[in-house]
Short mmCIF file of C-alpha atoms and ligand atoms in Angstrom, two decimals:
data_model
loop_
_atom_site.label_atom_id
_atom_site.label_comp_id
_atom_site.label_asym_id
_atom_site.label_seq_id
_atom_site.Cartn_x
_atom_site.Cartn_y
_atom_site.Cartn_z
CA MET O 707 167.08 119.64 125.61
CA THR O 708 167.55 116.03 124.74
CA ASP O 709 170.90 114.42 125.64
CA HIS O 710 171.06 112.41 122.44
CA LYS O 711 173.68 113.64 119.98
CA PHE O 712 172.05 113.17 116.58
CA THR O 713 174.41 112.11 113.81
CA MET O 714 174.22 111.74 110.06
CA THR O 715 174.85 108.35 108.51
CA ILE O 716 177.44 108.46 105.76
CA ASN O 717 178.94 105.25 104.45
CA GLY O 718 177.50 103.44 107.46
CA LYS O 719 179.34 105.69 109.92
CA ALA O 720 178.15 108.29 112.40
CA ILE O 721 179.03 111.81 111.27
CA ALA O 722 178.35 114.53 113.84
CA GLY O 723 178.94 117.35 111.37
CA THR O 724 181.26 120.29 111.74
CA GLU O 725 178.29 122.64 112.33
CA THR O 726 174.85 122.18 113.86
CA PHE O 727 171.49 123.95 113.91
CA GLY O 728 168.67 124.01 116.48
CA VAL O 729 165.43 122.04 116.16
CA GLU O 730 162.29 123.43 117.81
CA ASN O 731 159.32 121.78 119.41
CA PRO O 732 156.45 123.56 117.62
CA ALA O 733 154.20 123.10 120.67
CA THR O 734 156.52 125.39 122.67
CA GLY O 735 158.61 127.23 120.07
CA GLN O 736 161.69 126.16 122.09
CA VAL O 737 164.84 124.58 120.62
CA PHE O 738 165.26 121.14 122.22
CA ALA O 739 167.98 119.50 120.13
CA GLN O 740 170.74 120.17 117.65
CA ALA O 741 171.08 118.53 114.23
CA PRO O 742 174.18 118.36 112.03
CA ASP O 743 174.33 121.05 109.35
CA CYS O 744 175.88 119.03 106.53
CA SER O 745 178.82 120.79 104.89
CA LYS O 746 179.67 120.59 101.20
CA ALA O 747 182.51 118.17 101.98
CA GLU O 748 180.15 115.95 104.01
CA LEU O 749 177.62 116.00 101.17
CA ASP O 750 180.37 115.01 98.73
CA ALA O 751 181.25 112.12 101.06
CA ALA O 752 177.61 110.97 101.22
CA VAL O 753 177.21 111.04 97.43
CA ALA O 754 180.59 109.32 96.96
CA ALA O 755 179.58 106.61 99.44
CA ALA O 756 176.33 106.03 97.57
CA ARG O 757 178.24 105.86 94.28
CA ALA O 758 180.80 103.40 95.67
CA ALA O 759 178.07 101.13 97.09
CA LEU O 760 176.12 101.08 93.83
CA PRO O 761 177.80 98.23 91.86
CA ALA O 762 177.53 95.69 94.69
CA TRP O 763 173.98 96.72 95.60
CA LYS O 764 172.86 96.56 91.98
CA ALA O 765 174.41 93.08 91.71
CA THR O 766 172.73 91.89 94.92
CA PRO O 767 169.95 89.44 94.00
CA ILE O 768 166.54 91.08 94.24
CA GLU O 769 165.42 88.44 96.77
CA LYS O 770 168.18 89.63 99.09
CA ARG O 771 167.16 93.26 98.56
CA ARG O 772 163.57 92.30 99.43
CA GLU O 773 164.82 90.63 102.60
CA LEU O 774 166.77 93.74 103.62
CA LEU O 775 163.77 96.03 103.06
CA ASN O 776 161.83 93.80 105.43
CA ALA O 777 164.72 93.88 107.90
CA MET O 778 164.59 97.69 107.79
CA ALA O 779 160.85 97.55 108.44
CA GLY O 780 161.49 95.23 111.39
CA VAL O 781 163.93 97.70 112.96
CA ILE O 782 161.39 100.51 112.57
CA MET O 783 158.63 98.39 114.12
CA GLN O 784 160.81 97.56 117.11
CA ASN O 785 161.49 101.23 117.70
CA ILE O 786 158.03 102.73 117.16
CA PRO O 787 157.71 104.07 120.74
CA GLU O 788 161.03 105.96 120.64
CA LEU O 789 160.69 107.19 117.06
CA SER O 790 157.09 108.33 117.42
CA ARG O 791 157.78 110.23 120.66
CA LEU O 792 160.62 112.03 118.92
CA LEU O 793 158.46 112.70 115.88
CA THR O 794 155.74 114.29 118.01
CA ARG O 795 158.35 116.46 119.70
CA GLU O 796 159.83 117.85 116.49
CA GLN O 797 156.77 117.72 114.20
CA GLY O 798 153.98 118.50 116.65
CA LYS O 799 151.50 115.84 115.56
CA PRO O 800 149.51 113.92 118.20
CA HIS O 801 151.28 110.82 119.43
CA PRO O 802 148.88 108.27 117.82
CA ASP O 803 149.36 110.06 114.47
CA ALA O 804 153.14 109.93 114.93
CA GLU O 805 152.86 106.19 115.52
CA GLY O 806 150.87 106.03 112.28
CA ASP O 807 153.60 107.90 110.38
CA VAL O 808 156.39 105.67 111.73
CA GLY O 809 154.42 102.39 111.52
CA GLY O 810 153.18 103.42 108.08
CA GLY O 811 156.80 103.81 107.00
CA ALA O 812 157.52 100.22 108.05
CA PHE O 813 154.39 99.00 106.25
CA TRP O 814 155.39 100.86 103.08
CA LEU O 815 158.86 99.25 103.08
CA MET O 816 157.37 95.78 103.56
CA GLU O 817 154.80 96.24 100.83
CA SER O 818 157.31 97.85 98.45
CA SER O 819 159.48 94.75 98.82
CA LYS O 820 156.73 92.78 97.05
CA HIS O 821 156.92 94.69 93.78
CA GLU O 822 158.30 92.97 90.71
CA ILE O 823 160.81 94.61 88.40
CA PRO O 824 159.31 93.81 84.99
CA GLU O 825 160.92 92.71 81.77
CA HIS O 826 159.18 92.80 78.47
CA VAL O 827 159.79 90.68 75.36
CA SER O 828 158.49 92.68 72.41
CA GLU O 829 159.67 90.31 69.68
CA ASP O 830 160.62 86.66 69.59
CA SER O 831 160.57 85.69 65.93
CA ALA O 832 162.80 83.49 63.80
CA GLU O 833 164.66 86.65 62.85
CA ARG O 834 165.03 88.49 66.11
CA HIS O 835 164.60 88.55 69.88
CA ALA O 836 163.93 91.86 71.64
CA ILE O 837 163.78 92.29 75.39
CA THR O 838 163.48 95.37 77.56
CA ARG O 839 164.85 95.11 81.08
CA TYR O 840 164.74 97.67 83.85
CA GLY O 841 167.81 98.46 85.93
CA PRO O 842 168.53 101.06 88.61
CA ILE O 843 169.20 104.68 87.67
CA GLY O 844 172.06 105.11 90.16
CA VAL O 845 172.39 107.49 93.08
CA VAL O 846 169.02 108.85 94.23
CA ALA O 847 168.60 112.07 96.22
CA ALA O 848 165.45 111.61 98.31
CA ILE O 849 164.14 114.95 99.60
CA VAL O 850 161.28 114.94 102.09
CA PRO O 851 159.06 117.70 103.59
CA TRP O 852 158.15 118.20 107.25
CA ASN O 853 154.54 117.02 107.32
CA PHE O 854 155.12 113.22 107.21
CA PRO O 855 158.88 112.73 107.58
CA ILE O 856 158.96 108.95 107.90
CA ILE O 857 156.21 107.62 105.66
CA LEU O 858 157.16 110.00 102.84
CA ALA O 859 160.78 108.86 103.14
CA ALA O 860 159.58 105.24 102.91
CA PHE O 861 157.61 106.10 99.73
CA LYS O 862 161.01 106.71 98.16
CA LEU O 863 163.31 104.27 99.96
CA GLY O 864 161.21 101.15 99.31
CA PRO O 865 161.04 101.29 95.51
CA ALA O 866 164.43 103.01 95.05
CA LEU O 867 166.34 100.38 97.04
CA LEU O 868 164.32 97.48 95.65
CA ALA O 869 165.25 98.55 92.13
CA GLY O 870 168.96 98.55 93.08
CA ASN O 871 169.61 102.27 93.52
CA THR O 872 171.57 103.74 96.41
CA VAL O 873 170.19 106.73 98.29
CA VAL O 874 171.10 109.99 99.98
CA LEU O 875 168.10 110.91 102.13
CA LYS O 876 167.49 114.47 103.30
CA PRO O 877 164.67 115.40 105.70
CA ALA O 878 163.36 118.97 106.05
CA PRO O 879 165.39 121.34 108.27
CA THR O 880 162.54 121.67 110.77
CA THR O 881 162.03 117.88 111.18
CA PRO O 882 165.43 116.19 110.79
CA LEU O 883 165.67 114.25 114.05
CA THR O 884 163.44 111.20 113.57
CA THR O 885 165.01 110.58 110.17
CA LEU O 886 168.54 110.93 111.57
CA ARG O 887 167.63 108.54 114.39
CA LEU O 888 166.23 106.11 111.83
CA GLY O 889 169.55 106.26 109.95
CA GLU O 890 171.37 105.49 113.22
CA LEU O 891 169.12 102.52 113.98
CA LEU O 892 169.47 101.13 110.45
CA ARG O 893 173.29 101.15 110.45
CA GLY O 894 174.48 97.65 109.80
CA VAL O 895 171.15 96.53 108.31
CA LEU O 896 172.08 97.59 104.78
CA PRO O 897 175.61 97.47 103.35
CA ASP O 898 177.55 100.68 104.09
CA GLY O 899 176.79 103.50 101.68
CA VAL O 900 173.52 102.07 100.34
CA LEU O 901 171.48 104.46 102.50
CA ASN O 902 173.05 107.73 103.63
CA VAL O 903 171.10 110.15 105.81
CA ILE O 904 172.12 113.79 105.94
CA SER O 905 170.57 116.88 107.51
CA GLY O 906 171.11 120.55 106.98
CA SER O 907 169.80 124.05 106.89
CA ASP O 908 168.24 125.66 103.81
CA ARG O 909 171.49 125.60 101.86
CA LEU O 910 171.60 121.79 101.66
CA GLY O 911 168.64 121.08 99.33
CA PRO O 912 169.98 123.15 96.42
CA TRP O 913 173.48 121.66 96.87
CA LEU O 914 172.02 118.17 96.71
CA THR O 915 169.84 118.69 93.63
CA ALA O 916 172.72 120.36 91.76
CA HIS O 917 175.27 117.70 92.76
CA LYS O 918 176.90 116.07 89.73
CA GLY O 919 177.09 112.70 91.50
CA VAL O 920 173.30 112.44 91.81
CA ASP O 921 171.45 110.66 88.99
CA LYS O 922 167.85 111.02 90.14
CA VAL O 923 165.99 113.41 92.43
CA SER O 924 162.87 112.13 94.10
CA PHE O 925 161.35 115.21 95.68
CA THR O 926 158.27 115.80 97.82
CA GLY O 927 157.49 119.37 98.79
CA SER O 928 155.87 122.55 97.57
CA THR O 929 155.22 123.42 93.94
CA GLN O 930 157.37 126.51 94.31
CA THR O 931 160.39 124.47 95.44
CA GLY O 932 159.58 121.78 92.86
CA ARG O 933 160.18 124.31 90.10
CA LYS O 934 163.59 125.14 91.58
CA VAL O 935 164.45 121.44 91.88
CA MET O 936 163.64 120.88 88.22
CA GLU O 937 165.72 123.86 87.20
CA SER O 938 168.67 122.70 89.23
CA ALA O 939 168.35 119.10 88.01
CA ALA O 940 168.46 120.34 84.41
CA GLY O 941 172.18 121.09 84.76
CA SER O 942 173.10 117.42 84.42
CA LEU O 943 169.71 116.22 83.12
CA LYS O 944 168.94 114.29 86.28
CA ARG O 945 165.74 112.28 86.30
CA VAL O 946 163.12 113.84 88.56
CA THR O 947 159.97 112.74 90.30
CA LEU O 948 158.14 115.68 91.83
CA GLU O 949 155.33 115.18 94.35
CA LEU O 950 154.12 118.72 94.95
CA GLY O 951 151.39 120.84 96.43
CA GLY O 952 147.66 120.55 96.10
CA ASN O 953 144.42 122.45 96.57
CA ASP O 954 142.10 119.46 96.75
CA PRO O 955 138.38 120.08 96.31
CA ALA O 956 135.71 117.97 98.01
CA ILE O 957 132.34 117.89 96.24
CA VAL O 958 129.44 117.09 98.54
CA MET O 959 126.26 116.11 96.70
CA PRO O 960 122.72 116.78 98.00
CA ASP O 961 121.98 113.09 98.62
CA VAL O 962 124.49 112.66 101.50
CA ASP O 963 123.40 111.82 105.02
CA VAL O 964 124.65 114.94 106.76
CA THR O 965 125.04 113.32 110.17
CA LYS O 966 127.09 110.49 108.69
CA VAL O 967 129.54 112.52 106.61
CA ALA O 968 130.21 115.57 108.81
CA GLU O 969 132.95 113.97 110.89
CA ASP O 970 134.71 112.38 107.90
CA LEU O 971 134.59 115.68 106.04
CA PHE O 972 136.03 117.50 109.03
CA TRP O 973 139.02 115.14 109.23
CA ALA O 974 139.51 115.24 105.45
CA ALA O 975 140.44 118.88 105.96
CA PHE O 976 141.95 119.04 109.46
CA ARG O 977 143.94 115.85 110.04
CA ASN O 978 147.60 116.64 110.75
CA THR O 979 146.50 120.25 111.38
CA GLY O 980 145.55 120.50 107.70
CA GLN O 981 149.19 119.98 106.74
CA ILE O 982 148.64 117.23 104.19
CA CYS O 983 149.23 117.58 100.48
CA ILE O 984 145.97 115.68 99.92
CA ALA O 985 143.92 117.41 102.64
CA THR O 986 140.62 118.84 101.47
CA LYS O 987 141.40 122.52 101.01
CA ARG O 988 138.14 123.68 99.38
CA MET O 989 134.83 122.10 100.37
CA TYR O 990 132.04 122.54 97.81
CA ILE O 991 128.65 121.67 99.37
CA HIS O 992 125.38 121.49 97.44
CA LYS O 993 123.00 124.29 98.47
CA ASP O 994 120.33 121.79 99.61
CA VAL O 995 122.57 120.45 102.37
CA TYR O 996 124.83 123.47 102.89
CA GLU O 997 123.17 124.84 106.03
CA PRO O 998 122.72 121.57 107.99
CA LEU O 999 126.15 120.28 106.98
CA LYS O 1000 127.82 123.55 107.86
CA THR O 1001 126.23 123.39 111.31
CA ALA O 1002 127.19 119.72 111.79
CA ILE O 1003 130.83 120.33 110.82
CA VAL O 1004 131.13 123.36 113.09
CA GLU O 1005 129.47 121.54 116.01
CA TYR O 1006 131.88 118.64 115.55
CA ALA O 1007 134.84 121.05 115.33
CA LYS O 1008 133.92 122.39 118.79
CA THR O 1009 134.50 118.93 120.29
CA VAL O 1010 138.03 118.50 118.90
CA LYS O 1011 140.96 118.92 121.28
CA ILE O 1012 143.89 121.05 120.10
CA GLY O 1013 147.13 120.99 122.04
CA ASP O 1014 150.62 119.62 122.47
CA GLY O 1015 150.75 116.35 120.52
CA ALA O 1016 152.57 114.76 123.46
CA GLU O 1017 149.51 115.21 125.73
CA GLN O 1018 147.02 112.39 125.87
CA GLY O 1019 143.77 113.14 124.07
CA THR O 1020 145.20 115.79 121.72
CA GLN O 1021 143.63 115.43 118.29
CA ILE O 1022 145.18 118.40 116.50
CA GLY O 1023 148.68 119.69 117.21
CA PRO O 1024 150.39 122.99 116.38
CA ILE O 1025 151.46 124.15 112.94
CA GLN O 1026 154.86 122.61 112.35
CA ASN O 1027 157.08 125.66 111.97
CA SER O 1028 157.14 129.43 112.30
CA ALA O 1029 157.24 130.16 108.55
CA GLN O 1030 154.11 128.08 107.92
CA TYR O 1031 152.46 129.56 111.03
CA LYS O 1032 152.99 133.07 109.66
CA ARG O 1033 151.65 132.05 106.27
CA VAL O 1034 148.44 130.59 107.71
CA LEU O 1035 147.93 133.68 109.91
CA GLU O 1036 148.44 135.85 106.83
CA LEU O 1037 145.67 133.99 104.97
CA ILE O 1038 143.34 134.37 107.97
CA GLN O 1039 144.14 138.09 108.12
CA ASP O 1040 143.43 138.41 104.40
CA ALA O 1041 140.01 136.79 104.95
CA LYS O 1042 139.33 139.24 107.79
CA ASP O 1043 140.47 142.23 105.76
CA ASN O 1044 138.06 141.23 103.02
CA GLY O 1045 135.17 140.84 105.43
CA TYR O 1046 134.61 137.11 104.84
CA LYS O 1047 132.41 135.41 107.41
CA PHE O 1048 134.02 133.10 109.98
CA LEU O 1049 131.94 130.25 111.39
CA ILE O 1050 134.55 129.33 113.98
CA GLY O 1051 138.13 130.32 114.76
CA GLY O 1052 140.09 133.14 113.19
CA GLU O 1053 141.28 134.58 116.50
CA ALA O 1054 144.99 134.46 117.41
CA SER O 1055 146.04 131.91 120.00
CA SER O 1056 147.50 133.29 123.21
CA VAL O 1057 149.46 130.17 124.23
CA PRO O 1058 153.13 129.69 123.28
CA GLY O 1059 153.91 127.51 120.27
CA TYR O 1060 152.55 127.65 116.74
CA PHE O 1061 148.87 127.06 117.50
CA VAL O 1062 146.12 128.21 115.18
CA PRO O 1063 142.51 127.44 116.16
CA ILE O 1064 140.28 125.41 113.84
CA THR O 1065 139.03 128.06 111.45
CA ILE O 1066 136.09 127.60 109.06
CA LEU O 1067 134.87 130.22 106.60
CA ASP O 1068 131.31 130.58 105.35
CA ASN O 1069 131.12 130.70 101.56
CA PRO O 1070 133.87 133.20 100.71
CA PRO O 1071 134.08 134.20 97.03
CA GLU O 1072 135.79 131.84 94.62
CA ASN O 1073 138.62 134.31 94.01
CA ALA O 1074 139.47 134.60 97.72
CA ARG O 1075 143.10 133.75 98.52
CA ILE O 1076 141.93 131.07 100.97
CA VAL O 1077 140.12 129.34 98.07
CA GLN O 1078 142.76 129.84 95.39
CA GLU O 1079 145.93 129.13 97.40
CA GLU O 1080 147.17 126.07 99.26
CA GLN O 1081 146.65 126.99 102.93
CA PHE O 1082 148.36 123.90 104.44
CA GLY O 1083 146.90 124.64 107.87
CA PRO O 1084 143.72 124.32 109.94
CA VAL O 1085 141.64 126.75 107.88
CA LEU O 1086 138.86 125.60 105.57
CA PRO O 1087 136.52 127.50 103.25
CA LEU O 1088 133.04 125.97 102.85
CA LEU O 1089 131.64 126.89 99.43
CA LYS O 1090 128.07 126.62 98.17
CA PHE O 1091 127.10 125.26 94.74
CA ASP O 1092 123.87 124.37 93.00
CA ASN O 1093 124.89 122.97 89.63
CA LEU O 1094 127.15 119.99 88.95
CA ASP O 1095 128.81 121.29 85.79
CA GLU O 1096 129.50 124.58 87.49
CA VAL O 1097 131.13 122.93 90.50
CA ILE O 1098 133.26 120.63 88.34
CA GLY O 1099 134.47 123.74 86.53
CA ARG O 1100 135.31 125.45 89.82
CA ALA O 1101 137.06 122.33 91.15
CA ASN O 1102 139.21 122.08 88.00
CA ASP O 1103 139.99 125.77 87.81
CA SER O 1104 143.32 125.47 89.63
CA GLU O 1105 146.99 125.19 88.80
CA TYR O 1106 146.97 122.15 91.09
CA GLY O 1107 145.59 118.70 90.37
CA LEU O 1108 146.69 116.42 93.19
CA GLY O 1109 143.53 114.87 94.67
CA ALA O 1110 139.77 115.39 94.88
CA SER O 1111 136.90 113.71 96.70
CA ILE O 1112 133.23 113.15 95.92
CA TRP O 1113 130.64 112.51 98.61
CA THR O 1114 127.37 110.94 97.47
CA THR O 1115 125.24 107.82 97.74
CA ASP O 1116 124.97 107.61 93.93
CA LEU O 1117 128.10 105.66 93.06
CA ASP O 1118 127.48 105.65 89.29
CA ARG O 1119 127.20 109.40 89.23
CA ALA O 1120 130.31 109.62 91.39
CA GLN O 1121 132.27 107.65 88.78
CA GLN O 1122 131.10 110.07 86.08
CA ILE O 1123 132.22 113.03 88.17
CA ALA O 1124 135.55 111.31 88.88
CA GLU O 1125 136.05 110.98 85.14
CA GLN O 1126 135.76 114.75 84.72
CA LEU O 1127 137.96 115.87 87.61
CA GLN O 1128 141.54 116.82 86.79
CA ALA O 1129 143.44 115.16 89.63
CA GLY O 1130 145.81 112.24 90.07
CA THR O 1131 143.76 110.59 92.82
CA ILE O 1132 140.00 110.69 93.31
CA TRP O 1133 138.27 109.39 96.42
CA ILE O 1134 134.59 108.54 96.58
CA ASN O 1135 133.13 108.79 100.11
CA GLU O 1136 136.56 108.82 101.72
CA SER O 1137 139.73 110.86 101.58
CA GLN O 1138 143.49 110.55 101.79
CA HIS O 1139 143.64 106.76 101.44
CA LEU O 1140 146.87 105.79 99.65
CA SER O 1141 148.31 102.38 98.84
CA PRO O 1142 151.87 101.19 98.15
CA HIS O 1143 150.31 99.27 95.26
CA ALA O 1144 148.58 102.20 93.52
CA ALA O 1145 150.07 105.08 91.55
CA PHE O 1146 149.94 108.43 93.32
CA GLY O 1147 150.91 111.63 91.54
CA GLY O 1148 149.72 115.03 90.50
CA PHE O 1149 148.13 116.51 87.40
CA LYS O 1150 149.26 119.97 86.29
CA GLN O 1151 151.56 121.76 88.77
CA SER O 1152 151.00 119.16 91.49
CA GLY O 1153 153.85 117.11 90.16
CA ILE O 1154 155.67 115.06 87.60
CA GLY O 1155 155.71 111.28 87.77
CA VAL O 1156 154.20 109.05 90.43
CA GLU O 1157 155.01 107.15 93.59
CA GLY O 1158 153.48 103.78 94.46
CA GLY O 1159 152.48 100.75 92.45
CA PRO O 1160 154.40 99.30 89.50
CA ASP O 1161 154.61 102.76 87.89
CA GLY O 1162 156.25 104.10 91.03
CA VAL O 1163 158.97 101.43 90.89
CA LEU O 1164 159.70 102.26 87.25
CA GLU O 1165 160.40 105.87 88.28
CA PHE O 1166 163.56 104.48 89.90
CA CYS O 1167 164.54 102.38 86.88
CA GLN O 1168 165.94 102.95 83.45
CA ALA O 1169 164.96 100.80 80.54
CA LYS O 1170 167.51 98.95 78.47
CA THR O 1171 166.43 97.11 75.32
CA VAL O 1172 168.56 94.37 73.79
CA PHE O 1173 167.81 93.38 70.16
CA THR O 1174 169.36 90.08 69.06
CA ARG O 1175 169.34 89.23 65.36
CA LYS O 1176 169.15 85.45 65.41
CA ALA O 1177 169.70 85.11 61.67
CA ALA O 1178 173.25 86.41 61.98
CA VAL O 1179 174.17 83.46 64.20
CA THR O 1180 172.14 80.73 62.49
CA ALA O 1181 173.01 81.68 58.87
P1 NAD E 1900 159.31 122.70 100.77
O1 NAD E 1900 159.19 122.65 99.30
O2 NAD E 1900 159.60 123.99 101.43
O3 NAD E 1900 160.45 121.71 101.29
C1 NAD E 1900 160.47 120.34 100.96
C2 NAD E 1900 161.88 119.83 101.03
O4 NAD E 1900 162.67 120.48 100.03
C3 NAD E 1900 162.60 120.09 102.35
O5 NAD E 1900 163.41 118.98 102.65
C4 NAD E 1900 163.46 121.31 102.02
O6 NAD E 1900 164.60 121.42 102.83
C5 NAD E 1900 163.84 121.02 100.59
N1 NAD E 1900 164.19 122.22 99.80
C6 NAD E 1900 163.83 123.49 100.02
N2 NAD E 1900 164.33 124.29 99.05
C7 NAD E 1900 165.01 123.48 98.20
C8 NAD E 1900 165.70 123.71 96.98
N3 NAD E 1900 165.80 124.93 96.45
N4 NAD E 1900 166.25 122.66 96.37
C9 NAD E 1900 166.12 121.42 96.88
N5 NAD E 1900 165.47 121.13 98.02
C10 NAD E 1900 164.92 122.16 98.68
O7 NAD E 1900 157.96 122.04 101.28
P2 NAD E 1900 157.45 121.92 102.76
O8 NAD E 1900 156.98 123.27 103.18
O9 NAD E 1900 158.47 121.20 103.59
O10 NAD E 1900 156.20 120.93 102.57
C11 NAD E 1900 154.93 121.35 102.31
C12 NAD E 1900 154.60 121.20 100.84
O11 NAD E 1900 154.82 119.87 100.42
C13 NAD E 1900 153.14 121.48 100.54
O12 NAD E 1900 153.05 122.25 99.38
C14 NAD E 1900 152.56 120.09 100.32
O13 NAD E 1900 151.40 120.07 99.53
C15 NAD E 1900 153.71 119.40 99.68
N6 NAD E 1900 153.57 117.95 99.83
C16 NAD E 1900 153.34 117.20 98.71
C17 NAD E 1900 153.17 115.83 98.82
C18 NAD E 1900 152.90 114.98 97.62
O14 NAD E 1900 153.10 113.78 97.71
N7 NAD E 1900 152.44 115.52 96.52
C19 NAD E 1900 153.26 115.23 100.07
C20 NAD E 1900 153.51 116.02 101.18
C21 NAD E 1900 153.67 117.38 101.05
#
């Protein structure tokens, strides 16, 4: 157990919570810390604090808000060693990846501080002046999943705070600690109440999205939960941004250099133990390169070290939590029951913790659960194709439309394929690259709205247009 007593941050103060819940290390399955289980009264206090802080924060000059976002980033940077160690312990990811999540959060805050809040003059005639300005929406509930607790929080905090909103931030119940610690470290950086950090068990999310004092819900998580969030937000017509699940296809064309792409393709699917919304979850490989590429990916997979993320040299950690672990095992069992061919993996791990070996399937049918569903774990189906139109059809035949990647040396053809794919982000010869300056969002049931770029900032703003009839004054 850790000695640190993690506290929520409500109105700039430490709140230990009247109840707590245990947080496990997924590499051992053992509880190592307690987190506050926010009560309804504590949630009310957090929302009230955000509401009370709103007028002054909204009136704070944007240059000052930019400065404070950078100050937040500075605090994160100074504490990367502590925060990333804690993140590995609760999330399971290898330590260098945890440093990437925490450092990436700081980077996102710094870059978000550079966005402009636009204004738009649509008429300036002798008769009339018309201007549209963008102001904050109000109190934002920021709800984050367990795969990238810090960077995904920063996706929301940067633009929301820049635009003059105040925030109640809620991490996932299985990864609350690094976010709580961040809230503790940031006390005093922002005015009290501007950023409140709360943690809780499964009851807290629905309370937060239904709360009458919340004006906007910025949610990242599964499509299933996204539907519930939208339903609950409908009660008071809260604005919502939903960043949801994905089943990203990769399309590998016959002109690739197999030895060059195998490693990149492996990590497109397996980084963060496959627990990335934009991980490659279906890999379509042209029949001309299917056999050599399959062999190269499997050979590379054999060299990758799985283990406790806290151990030096670990490249892939455990699955983050027991529910997800059971789900991934269920999908593997389904593949076994149906007699699909495994190239590697598939066997249960005998060590404690939520470890699943790297598992790669050889051309299962298109209607297999492992092809149709979001696995969110270290299991990848390789799928053979021989016709471009056919594979584009298969790639698009999904309720999801988050990301997709194309691997080829013919960049013109890649652009044409990109044009036809139904996904919010397309990568050509890379995967998972995101930028604070580019819109990121899902087609279809992968989400509503975007994060990142100027469009992402506007998701935290409401437009107000002022028409001035000049003639009335000058007549
Ligand atoms: P999840 O939907 O179970 O939980 C996400 C968050 O929502 C957690 O904080 C959880 O406590 C909260 N929550 C749960 N039920 C709620 C409810 N009824 N009302 C309000 N909040 C509720 O998702 P997860 O399992 O933590 O994360 C994995 C999923 O997230 C995957 O589907 C993945 O693709 C998706 N994801 C999407 C993106 C993206 O940007 N599109 C990024 C990362 C992860």
